[in-house]
Coordinates of C-alpha atoms in Angstrom, one line a residue:
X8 CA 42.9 -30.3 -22.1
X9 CA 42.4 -30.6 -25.8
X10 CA 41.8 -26.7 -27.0
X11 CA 41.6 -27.3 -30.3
X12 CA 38.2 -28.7 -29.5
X13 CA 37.2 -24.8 -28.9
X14 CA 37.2 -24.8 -33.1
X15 CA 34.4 -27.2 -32.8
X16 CA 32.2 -24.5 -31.8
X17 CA 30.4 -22.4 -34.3
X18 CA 31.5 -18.1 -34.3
X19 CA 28.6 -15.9 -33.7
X20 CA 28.8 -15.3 -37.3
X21 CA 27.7 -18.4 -38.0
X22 CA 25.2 -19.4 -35.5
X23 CA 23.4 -16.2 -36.3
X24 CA 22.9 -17.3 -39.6
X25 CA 21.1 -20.5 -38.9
X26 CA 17.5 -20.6 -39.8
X27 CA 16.5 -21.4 -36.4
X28 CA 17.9 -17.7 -35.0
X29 CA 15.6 -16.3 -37.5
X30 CA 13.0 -17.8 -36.8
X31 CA 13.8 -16.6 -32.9
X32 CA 14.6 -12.9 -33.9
X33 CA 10.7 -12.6 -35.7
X34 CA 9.8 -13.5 -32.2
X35 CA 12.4 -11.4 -29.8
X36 CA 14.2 -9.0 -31.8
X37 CA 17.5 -9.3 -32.9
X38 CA 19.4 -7.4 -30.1
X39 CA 18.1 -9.8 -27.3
X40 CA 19.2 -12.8 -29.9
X41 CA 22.1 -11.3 -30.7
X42 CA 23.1 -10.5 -26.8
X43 CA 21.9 -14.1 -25.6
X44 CA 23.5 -15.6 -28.4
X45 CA 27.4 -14.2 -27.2
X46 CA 26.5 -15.0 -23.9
X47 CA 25.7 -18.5 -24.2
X48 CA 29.3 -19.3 -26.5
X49 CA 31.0 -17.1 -23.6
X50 CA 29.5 -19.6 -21.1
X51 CA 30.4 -22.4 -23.2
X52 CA 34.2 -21.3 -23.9
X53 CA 34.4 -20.3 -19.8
X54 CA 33.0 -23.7 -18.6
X55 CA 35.0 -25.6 -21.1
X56 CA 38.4 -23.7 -20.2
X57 CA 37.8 -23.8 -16.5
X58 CA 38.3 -28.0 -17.0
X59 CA 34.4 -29.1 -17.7
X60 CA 35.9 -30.5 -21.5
X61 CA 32.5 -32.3 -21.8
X62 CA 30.6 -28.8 -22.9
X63 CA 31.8 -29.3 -26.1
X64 CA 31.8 -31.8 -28.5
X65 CA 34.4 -32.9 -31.3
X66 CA 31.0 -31.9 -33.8
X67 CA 31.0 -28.5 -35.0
X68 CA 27.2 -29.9 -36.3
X69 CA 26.3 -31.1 -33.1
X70 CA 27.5 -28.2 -31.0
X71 CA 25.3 -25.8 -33.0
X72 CA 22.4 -28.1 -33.0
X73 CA 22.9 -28.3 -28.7
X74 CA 23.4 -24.4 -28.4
X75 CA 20.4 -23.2 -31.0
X76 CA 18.3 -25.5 -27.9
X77 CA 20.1 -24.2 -25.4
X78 CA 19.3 -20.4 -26.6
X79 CA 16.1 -21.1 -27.3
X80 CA 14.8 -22.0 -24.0
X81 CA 17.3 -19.4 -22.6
X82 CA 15.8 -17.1 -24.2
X83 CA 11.9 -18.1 -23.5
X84 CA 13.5 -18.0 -19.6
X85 CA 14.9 -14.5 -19.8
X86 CA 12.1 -13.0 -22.0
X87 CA 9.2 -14.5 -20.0
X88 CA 7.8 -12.0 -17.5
X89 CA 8.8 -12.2 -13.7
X90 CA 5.0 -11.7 -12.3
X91 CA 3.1 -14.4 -13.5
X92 CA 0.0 -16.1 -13.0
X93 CA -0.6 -18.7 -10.7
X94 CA -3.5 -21.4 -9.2
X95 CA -4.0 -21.0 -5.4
X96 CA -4.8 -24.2 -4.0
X97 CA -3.8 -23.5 -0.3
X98 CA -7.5 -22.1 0.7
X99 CA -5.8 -19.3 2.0
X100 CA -8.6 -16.8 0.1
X101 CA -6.1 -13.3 0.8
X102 CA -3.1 -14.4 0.2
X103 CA -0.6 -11.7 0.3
X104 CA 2.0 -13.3 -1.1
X105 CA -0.6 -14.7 -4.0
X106 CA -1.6 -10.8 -4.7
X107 CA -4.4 -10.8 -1.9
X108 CA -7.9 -10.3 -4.4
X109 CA -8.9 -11.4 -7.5
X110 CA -10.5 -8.3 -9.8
X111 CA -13.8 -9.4 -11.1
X112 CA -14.4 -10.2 -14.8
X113 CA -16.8 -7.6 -15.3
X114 CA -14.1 -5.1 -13.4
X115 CA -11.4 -6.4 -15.8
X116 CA -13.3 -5.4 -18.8
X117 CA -13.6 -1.6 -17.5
X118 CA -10.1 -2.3 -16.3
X119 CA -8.8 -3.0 -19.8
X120 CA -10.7 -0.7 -21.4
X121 CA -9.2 2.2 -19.5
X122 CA -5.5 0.8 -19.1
X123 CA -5.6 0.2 -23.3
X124 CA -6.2 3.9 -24.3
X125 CA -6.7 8.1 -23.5
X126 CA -9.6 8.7 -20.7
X127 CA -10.7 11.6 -19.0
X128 CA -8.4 10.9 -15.6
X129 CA -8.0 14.2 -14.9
X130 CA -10.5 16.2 -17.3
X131 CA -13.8 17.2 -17.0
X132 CA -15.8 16.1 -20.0
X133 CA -18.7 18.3 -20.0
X134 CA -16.9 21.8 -19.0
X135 CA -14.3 20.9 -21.3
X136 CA -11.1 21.8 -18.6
X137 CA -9.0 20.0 -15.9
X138 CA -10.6 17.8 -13.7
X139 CA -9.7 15.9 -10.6
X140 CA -9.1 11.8 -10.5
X141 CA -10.7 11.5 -7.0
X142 CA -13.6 12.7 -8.2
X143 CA -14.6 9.5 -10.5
X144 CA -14.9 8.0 -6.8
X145 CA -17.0 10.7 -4.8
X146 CA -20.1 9.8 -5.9
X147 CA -20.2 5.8 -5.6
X148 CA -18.3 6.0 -2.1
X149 CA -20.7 8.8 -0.8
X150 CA -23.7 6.3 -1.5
X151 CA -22.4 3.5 -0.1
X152 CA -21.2 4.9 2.9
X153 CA -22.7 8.3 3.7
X154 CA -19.0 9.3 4.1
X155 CA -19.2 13.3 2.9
X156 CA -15.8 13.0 0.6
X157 CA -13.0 10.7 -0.3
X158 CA -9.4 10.2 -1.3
X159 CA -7.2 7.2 -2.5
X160 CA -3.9 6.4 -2.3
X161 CA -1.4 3.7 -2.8
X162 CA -2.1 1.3 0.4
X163 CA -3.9 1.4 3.8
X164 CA -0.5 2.3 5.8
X165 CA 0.0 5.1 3.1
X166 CA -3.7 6.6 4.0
X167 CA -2.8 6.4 7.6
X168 CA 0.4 8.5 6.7
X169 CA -1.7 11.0 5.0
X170 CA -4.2 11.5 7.2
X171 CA -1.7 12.0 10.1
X172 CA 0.7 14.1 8.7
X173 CA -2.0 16.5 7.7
X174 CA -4.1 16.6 10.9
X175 CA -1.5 16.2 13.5
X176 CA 1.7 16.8 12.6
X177 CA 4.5 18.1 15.4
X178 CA 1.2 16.9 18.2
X179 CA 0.2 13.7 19.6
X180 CA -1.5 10.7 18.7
X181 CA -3.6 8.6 21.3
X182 CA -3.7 5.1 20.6
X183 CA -4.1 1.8 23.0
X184 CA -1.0 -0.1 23.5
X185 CA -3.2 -3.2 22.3
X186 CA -3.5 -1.7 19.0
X187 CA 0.1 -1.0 18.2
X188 CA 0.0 -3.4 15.0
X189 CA 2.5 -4.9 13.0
X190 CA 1.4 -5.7 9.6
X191 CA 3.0 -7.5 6.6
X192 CA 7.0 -6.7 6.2
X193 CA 7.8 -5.8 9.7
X194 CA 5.5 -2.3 8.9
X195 CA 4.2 -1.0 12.5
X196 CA 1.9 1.3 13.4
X197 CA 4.0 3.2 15.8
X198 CA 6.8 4.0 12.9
X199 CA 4.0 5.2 10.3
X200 CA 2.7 7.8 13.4
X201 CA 6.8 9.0 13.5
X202 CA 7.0 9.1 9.7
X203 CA 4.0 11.2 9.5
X204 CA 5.5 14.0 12.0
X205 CA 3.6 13.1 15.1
X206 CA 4.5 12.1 19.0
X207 CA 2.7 8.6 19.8
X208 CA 0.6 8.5 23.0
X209 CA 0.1 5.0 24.3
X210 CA -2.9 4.5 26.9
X211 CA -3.4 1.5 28.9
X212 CA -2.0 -1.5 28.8
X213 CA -1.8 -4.4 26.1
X214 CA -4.7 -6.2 27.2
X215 CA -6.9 -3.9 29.0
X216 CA -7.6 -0.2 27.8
X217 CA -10.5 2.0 29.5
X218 CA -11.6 4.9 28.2
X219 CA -10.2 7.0 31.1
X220 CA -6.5 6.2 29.2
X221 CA -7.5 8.5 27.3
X222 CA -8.9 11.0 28.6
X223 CA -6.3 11.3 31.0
X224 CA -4.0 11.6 27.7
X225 CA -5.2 14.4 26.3
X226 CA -3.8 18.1 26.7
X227 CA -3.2 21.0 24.7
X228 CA -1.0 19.4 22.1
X229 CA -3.1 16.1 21.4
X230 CA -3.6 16.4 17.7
X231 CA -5.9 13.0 17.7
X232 CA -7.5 10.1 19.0
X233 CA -6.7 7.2 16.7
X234 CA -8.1 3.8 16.9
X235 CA -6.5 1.1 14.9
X236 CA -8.6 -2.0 14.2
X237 CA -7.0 -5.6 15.2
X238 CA -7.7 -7.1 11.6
X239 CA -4.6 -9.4 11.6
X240 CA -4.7 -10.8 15.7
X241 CA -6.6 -11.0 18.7
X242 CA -6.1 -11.4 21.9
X243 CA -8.4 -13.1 24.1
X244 CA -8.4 -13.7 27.8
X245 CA -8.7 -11.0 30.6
X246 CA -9.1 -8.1 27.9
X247 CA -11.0 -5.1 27.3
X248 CA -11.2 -2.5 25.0
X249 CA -12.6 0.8 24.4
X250 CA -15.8 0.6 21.5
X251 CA -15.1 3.3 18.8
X252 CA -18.2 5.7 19.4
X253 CA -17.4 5.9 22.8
X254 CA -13.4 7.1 22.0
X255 CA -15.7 9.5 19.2
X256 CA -17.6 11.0 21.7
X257 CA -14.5 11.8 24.0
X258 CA -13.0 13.3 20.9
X259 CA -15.8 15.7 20.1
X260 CA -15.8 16.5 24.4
X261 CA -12.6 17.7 23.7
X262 CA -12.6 18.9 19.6
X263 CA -10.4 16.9 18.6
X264 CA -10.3 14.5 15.4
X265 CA -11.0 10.9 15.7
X266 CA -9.4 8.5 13.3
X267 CA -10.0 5.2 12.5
X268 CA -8.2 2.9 10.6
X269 CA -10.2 -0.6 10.0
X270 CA -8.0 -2.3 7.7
X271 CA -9.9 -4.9 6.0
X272 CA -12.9 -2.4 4.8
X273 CA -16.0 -4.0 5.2
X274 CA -18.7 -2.8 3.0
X275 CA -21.1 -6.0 3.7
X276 CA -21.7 -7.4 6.9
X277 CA -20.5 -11.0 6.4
X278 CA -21.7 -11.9 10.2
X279 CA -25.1 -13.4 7.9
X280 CA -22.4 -16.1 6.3
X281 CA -21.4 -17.4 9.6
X282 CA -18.2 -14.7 10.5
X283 CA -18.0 -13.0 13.4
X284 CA -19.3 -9.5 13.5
X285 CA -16.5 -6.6 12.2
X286 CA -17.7 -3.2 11.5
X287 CA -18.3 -1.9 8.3
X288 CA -17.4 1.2 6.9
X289 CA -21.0 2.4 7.1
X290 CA -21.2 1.3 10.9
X291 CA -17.8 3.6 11.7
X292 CA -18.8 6.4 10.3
X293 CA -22.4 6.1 11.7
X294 CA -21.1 6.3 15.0
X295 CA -19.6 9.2 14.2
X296 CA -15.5 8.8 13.4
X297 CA -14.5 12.1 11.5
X298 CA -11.9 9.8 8.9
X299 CA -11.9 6.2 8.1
X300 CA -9.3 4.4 6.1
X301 CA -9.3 0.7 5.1
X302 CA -7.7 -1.5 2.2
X303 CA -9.3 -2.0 -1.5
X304 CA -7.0 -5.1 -2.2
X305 CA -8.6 -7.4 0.8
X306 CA -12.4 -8.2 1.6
X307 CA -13.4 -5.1 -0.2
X308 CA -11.7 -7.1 -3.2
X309 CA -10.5 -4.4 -5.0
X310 CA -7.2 -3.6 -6.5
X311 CA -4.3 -2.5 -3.7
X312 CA -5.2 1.2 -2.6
X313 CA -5.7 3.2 0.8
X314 CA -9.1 4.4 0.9
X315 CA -9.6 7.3 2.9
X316 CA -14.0 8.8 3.7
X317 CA -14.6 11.1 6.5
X318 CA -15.5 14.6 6.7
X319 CA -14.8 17.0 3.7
X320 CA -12.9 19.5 5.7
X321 CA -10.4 17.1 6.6
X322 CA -10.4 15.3 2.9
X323 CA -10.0 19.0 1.6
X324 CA -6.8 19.7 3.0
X325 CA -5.4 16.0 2.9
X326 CA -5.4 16.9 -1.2
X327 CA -3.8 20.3 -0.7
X328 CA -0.8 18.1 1.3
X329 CA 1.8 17.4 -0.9
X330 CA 2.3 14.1 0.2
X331 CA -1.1 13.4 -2.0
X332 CA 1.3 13.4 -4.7
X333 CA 3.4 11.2 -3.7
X334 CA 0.9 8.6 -2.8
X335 CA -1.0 9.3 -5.6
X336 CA -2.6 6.3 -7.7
X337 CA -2.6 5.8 -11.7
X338 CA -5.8 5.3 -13.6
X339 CA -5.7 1.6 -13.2
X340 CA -6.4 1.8 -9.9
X341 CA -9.2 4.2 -10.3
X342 CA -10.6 2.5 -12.8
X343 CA -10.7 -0.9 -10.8
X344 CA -11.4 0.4 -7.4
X345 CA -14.7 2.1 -9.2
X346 CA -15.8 -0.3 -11.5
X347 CA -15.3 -2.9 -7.6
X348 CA -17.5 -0.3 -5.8
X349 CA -19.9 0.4 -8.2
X350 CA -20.7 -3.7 -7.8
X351 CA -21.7 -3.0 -4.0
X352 CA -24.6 -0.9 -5.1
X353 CA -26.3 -3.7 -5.5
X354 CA -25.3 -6.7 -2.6
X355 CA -25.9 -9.6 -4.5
X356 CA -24.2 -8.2 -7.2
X357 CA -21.6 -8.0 -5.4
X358 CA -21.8 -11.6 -3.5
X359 CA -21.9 -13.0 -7.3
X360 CA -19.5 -11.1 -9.1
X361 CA -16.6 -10.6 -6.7
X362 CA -14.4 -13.3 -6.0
X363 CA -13.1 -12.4 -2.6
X364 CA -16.9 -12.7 -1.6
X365 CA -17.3 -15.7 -3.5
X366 CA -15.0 -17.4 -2.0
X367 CA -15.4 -16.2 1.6
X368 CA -19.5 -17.3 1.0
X369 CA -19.1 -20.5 -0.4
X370 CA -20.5 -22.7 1.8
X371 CA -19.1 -26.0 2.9
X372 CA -22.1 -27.9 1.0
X373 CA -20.6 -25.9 -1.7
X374 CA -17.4 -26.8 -1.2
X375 CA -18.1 -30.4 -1.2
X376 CA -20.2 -30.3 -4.6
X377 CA -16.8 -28.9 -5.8
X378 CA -14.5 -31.2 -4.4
X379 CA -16.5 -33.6 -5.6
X380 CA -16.2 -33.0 -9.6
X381 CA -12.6 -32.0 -9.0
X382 CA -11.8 -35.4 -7.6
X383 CA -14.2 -37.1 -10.3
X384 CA -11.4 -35.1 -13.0
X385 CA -8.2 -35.9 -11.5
X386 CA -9.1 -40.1 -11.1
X387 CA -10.1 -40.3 -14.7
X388 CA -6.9 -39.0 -15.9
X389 CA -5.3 -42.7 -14.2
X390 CA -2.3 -41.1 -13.1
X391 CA -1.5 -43.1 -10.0
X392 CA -3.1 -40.5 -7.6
X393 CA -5.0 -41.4 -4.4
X394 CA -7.6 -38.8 -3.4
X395 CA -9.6 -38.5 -0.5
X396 CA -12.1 -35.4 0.5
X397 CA -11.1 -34.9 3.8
X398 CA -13.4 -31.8 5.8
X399 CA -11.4 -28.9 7.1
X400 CA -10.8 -25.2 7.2
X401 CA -10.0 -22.6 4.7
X402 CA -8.6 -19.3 5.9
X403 CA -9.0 -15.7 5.2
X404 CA -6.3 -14.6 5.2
X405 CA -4.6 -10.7 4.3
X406 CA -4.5 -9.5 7.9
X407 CA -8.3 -10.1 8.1
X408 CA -10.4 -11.8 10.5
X409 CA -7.7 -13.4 12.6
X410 CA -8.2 -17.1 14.3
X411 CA -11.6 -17.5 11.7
X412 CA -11.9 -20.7 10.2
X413 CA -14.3 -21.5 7.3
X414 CA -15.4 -24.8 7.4
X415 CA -14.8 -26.3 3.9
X416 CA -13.7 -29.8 1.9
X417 CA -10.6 -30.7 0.7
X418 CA -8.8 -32.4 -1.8
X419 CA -6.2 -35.0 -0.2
X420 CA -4.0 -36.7 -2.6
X421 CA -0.8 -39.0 -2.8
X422 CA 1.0 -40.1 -5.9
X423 CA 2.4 -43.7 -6.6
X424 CA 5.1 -42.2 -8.7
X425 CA 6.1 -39.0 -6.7
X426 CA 6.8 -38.4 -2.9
X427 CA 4.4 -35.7 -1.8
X428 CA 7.1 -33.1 -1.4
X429 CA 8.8 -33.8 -5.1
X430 CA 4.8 -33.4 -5.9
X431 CA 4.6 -30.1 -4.5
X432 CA 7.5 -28.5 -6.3
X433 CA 6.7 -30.1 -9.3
X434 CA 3.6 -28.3 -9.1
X435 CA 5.1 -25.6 -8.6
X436 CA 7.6 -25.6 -11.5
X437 CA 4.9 -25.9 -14.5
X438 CA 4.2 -23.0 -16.7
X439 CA 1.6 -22.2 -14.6
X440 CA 2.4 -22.9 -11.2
X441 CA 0.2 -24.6 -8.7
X442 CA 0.9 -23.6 -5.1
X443 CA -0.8 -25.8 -2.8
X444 CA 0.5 -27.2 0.8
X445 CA 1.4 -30.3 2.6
X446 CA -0.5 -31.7 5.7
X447 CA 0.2 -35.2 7.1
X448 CA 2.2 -36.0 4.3
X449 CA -0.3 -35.9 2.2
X450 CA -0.8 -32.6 -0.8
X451 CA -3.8 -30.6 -0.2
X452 CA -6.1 -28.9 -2.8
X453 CA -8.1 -26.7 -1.0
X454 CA -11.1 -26.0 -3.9
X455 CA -12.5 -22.9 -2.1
X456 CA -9.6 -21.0 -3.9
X457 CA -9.5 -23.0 -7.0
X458 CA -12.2 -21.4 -9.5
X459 CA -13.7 -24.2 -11.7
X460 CA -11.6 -22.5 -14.5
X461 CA -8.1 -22.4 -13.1
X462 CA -9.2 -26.1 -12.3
X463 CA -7.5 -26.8 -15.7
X464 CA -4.6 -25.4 -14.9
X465 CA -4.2 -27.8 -12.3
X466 CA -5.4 -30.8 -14.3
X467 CA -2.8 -29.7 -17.3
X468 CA 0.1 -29.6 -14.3
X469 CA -1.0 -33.0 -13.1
X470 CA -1.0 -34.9 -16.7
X471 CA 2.6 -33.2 -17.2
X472 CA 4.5 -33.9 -14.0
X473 CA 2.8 -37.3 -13.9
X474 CA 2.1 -39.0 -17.6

């Protein structure tokens, strides 16, 4: 090895003085130039001495020309932002590993607003002294759901914690065995009902729960009876199950809370758009549950939070526990989850200006229409693509309405130039990446999930990979 060659490469004296670094410290700062810039001769004088003698060139002019590229797109990799913005073409509508819902526009102009400057999280404008941040949501989530007071915190399994720990701590919780849930990351319902301080009581079996289980459960330490909605499986067969308001009215028999925790919060009944029924939040407390919690960030399609209505006695002391602060949210949160409600006053509002509902009500006709001008795009470009509409079925995704399928039409394409898997993760490396999935061999665009203006997204990452 030829170590004299290391001369060829220019000190960080002098690469810092090239034009092309200042133009790159207007844009980063000079301490992230300066830091890359070390780094990347260190690399180069590591490789090079470790036997790799083709790092470096005999041109002291070239080499500085190669690294002043090299850093440039280094630093564009290290400066550009982890969580990033990306097209989802799988049809998958809450897709948790996506970021579940989209805010709407009209909530990301509130949302900005807010996040951008001072607001009056925790003061009360018109007394002119300390307020409370729950209290921006009291009065939209009273009128939608008759619910007598409310509370929010970070997620659904986080509200469940709350609720528990302050109404049943060191007693026991009644629960079926066929709704001991495991939701995303391994999370199960049986370790957040430890966490909180209480003794689980399973009742009946994993298919068939009566509702003598649990009356035959409760004594003189039953803190509860909790019943945990089945938003992310069913199980069919030889089943049966115990309906809320009859486990309600066994609970008030005995004085004792009952808890429910739907999940997916429904505040529309989407049974009118070809679902299957699932109870509202309305319907719950109707029949008579003391607290609800649910989930802003899936159908609600709000941002990620643990909404908590039920009975103001209970709310009351759940924001005297000190766990409130723990779980507390910031004033994006509130701002988005209010400016989301507030669109439910009105339903088709709502239906219009929420994606999540957009989505999920789309019909297939819809769909097709869509697919249809999508396909229309992509051909015109002439990039040696074959697409078909095929018919199939989107999902919903998020833990919510398991086994429903939304009958919808797709997007089937093949490329003359790619296979369909070096298609796929080409689509996923562009600057902004298209996740989609592979069926048959064949790449699918489900356009359900594809708003007509991401669709050029996914037109600019087909002309790139493919021109």
């Amino acid at each position: 090895m030829d170590k004299s060659k290391l001369a060829c490469l220019p000190s960080i004296n002098d690469l810092m003085k090239q034009d092309k670094i200042k133009e790159l410290i207007t844009i980063h700062g000079q301490d992230v130039i300066t830091m890359s810039a070390r780094e990347l001769l260190a690399n180069k004088r590591e490789h090079f001495l470790s036997g790799d003698d083709t790092v470096i060139s005999n041109n002291k002019q070239e080499n500085t020309a190669v690294l002043l590229n090299e850093l440039e797109k280094a630093v564009s990799i290290k400066t550009k932002p982890s969580l990033q913005k990306v097209i989802n073409a799988t049809g998958t509508v809450l897709h948790t590993n996506l970021g579940r819902s989209n805010l709407s526009p009209l909530v990301m102009e509130h949302l900005t607003t807010i996040a951008g400057g001072y607001s009056n999280l925790e003061y009360d404008v018109a007394n002119g002294k300390r307020g409370s941040r729950y209290d921006h949501l009291i009065e939209v989530v009273r009128e939608l759901t008759g619910a007598e007071d409310a509370l929010v915190v970070n997620n659904n399994a986080a509200a469940v914690l709350l609720v528990l720990d302050t109404l049943t701590k060191d007693k026991e919780v009644v629960v079926s065995r066929g709704e001991l849930v495991e939701i995303g990351g391994s999370f199960r319902i049986p370790s957040v009902i430890e966490a909180s301080g209480c003794y689980l009581k399973e009742v009946g079996t994993t298919n068939k729960t009566h509702l003598y289980d649990y009356e035959d459960a409760i004594n003189e330490n039953t803190g509860a009876l909790l019943k945990v909605h089945t938003s992310n499986f069913k199980v069919v067969g030889f089943t049966d199950s115990v309906p809320g308001y009859d486990v309600c009215d066994l609970a008030k028999k005995h004085d004792i809370p009952y808890i429910e925790d739907l999940g997916s919060g429904l505040l529309v009944d989407l049974s009118k758009y070809g679902f299957s029924y699932e109870p509202t939040v309305m319907d719950v407390l109707k029949n008579g549950a003391d607290v609800v919690t649910f989930s802003g960030d899936k159908i609600l399609g709000g941002p990620q939070a643990g909404i908590i209505v039920g009975k103001k006695e209970y709310i009351e002391r759940m924001k005297k526990n000190q766990l409130t602060r723990v779980l507390r949210v910031d004033k994006m949160v509130i701002a988005s989850l209010e400016a989301t409600m507030s669109l439910y006053r009105d339903q088709k509002q709502a239906l219009e200006h929420i994606p999540t509902l957009q989505m999920l009500t789309m019909t297939k006709e819809e769909s097709d229409t869509r697919a249809t001008e999508y396909a229309k795009a992509l051909n015109e470009l002439g990039l040696g693509l074959t697409i078909t509409k095929k018919e199939a079925f989107s999902q919903v995704g998020g833990g919510s309405y398991p086994g429903e399928e939304i009958p919808s039409v797709i997007l089937s394409l093949t490329s003359d130039k790619l296979s369909t898997s070096q298609l796929e993760e080409k689509l996923r490396q562009v600057e902004v990446p298209v996740v989609a999935r592979i069926k048959d061999n064949e790449l699918i665009l489900d356009v359900r999930t594809i708003s007509e203006a991401d669709f050029n997204y996914v037109v600019t990452a087909f002309k790139e990979i493919l021109s």
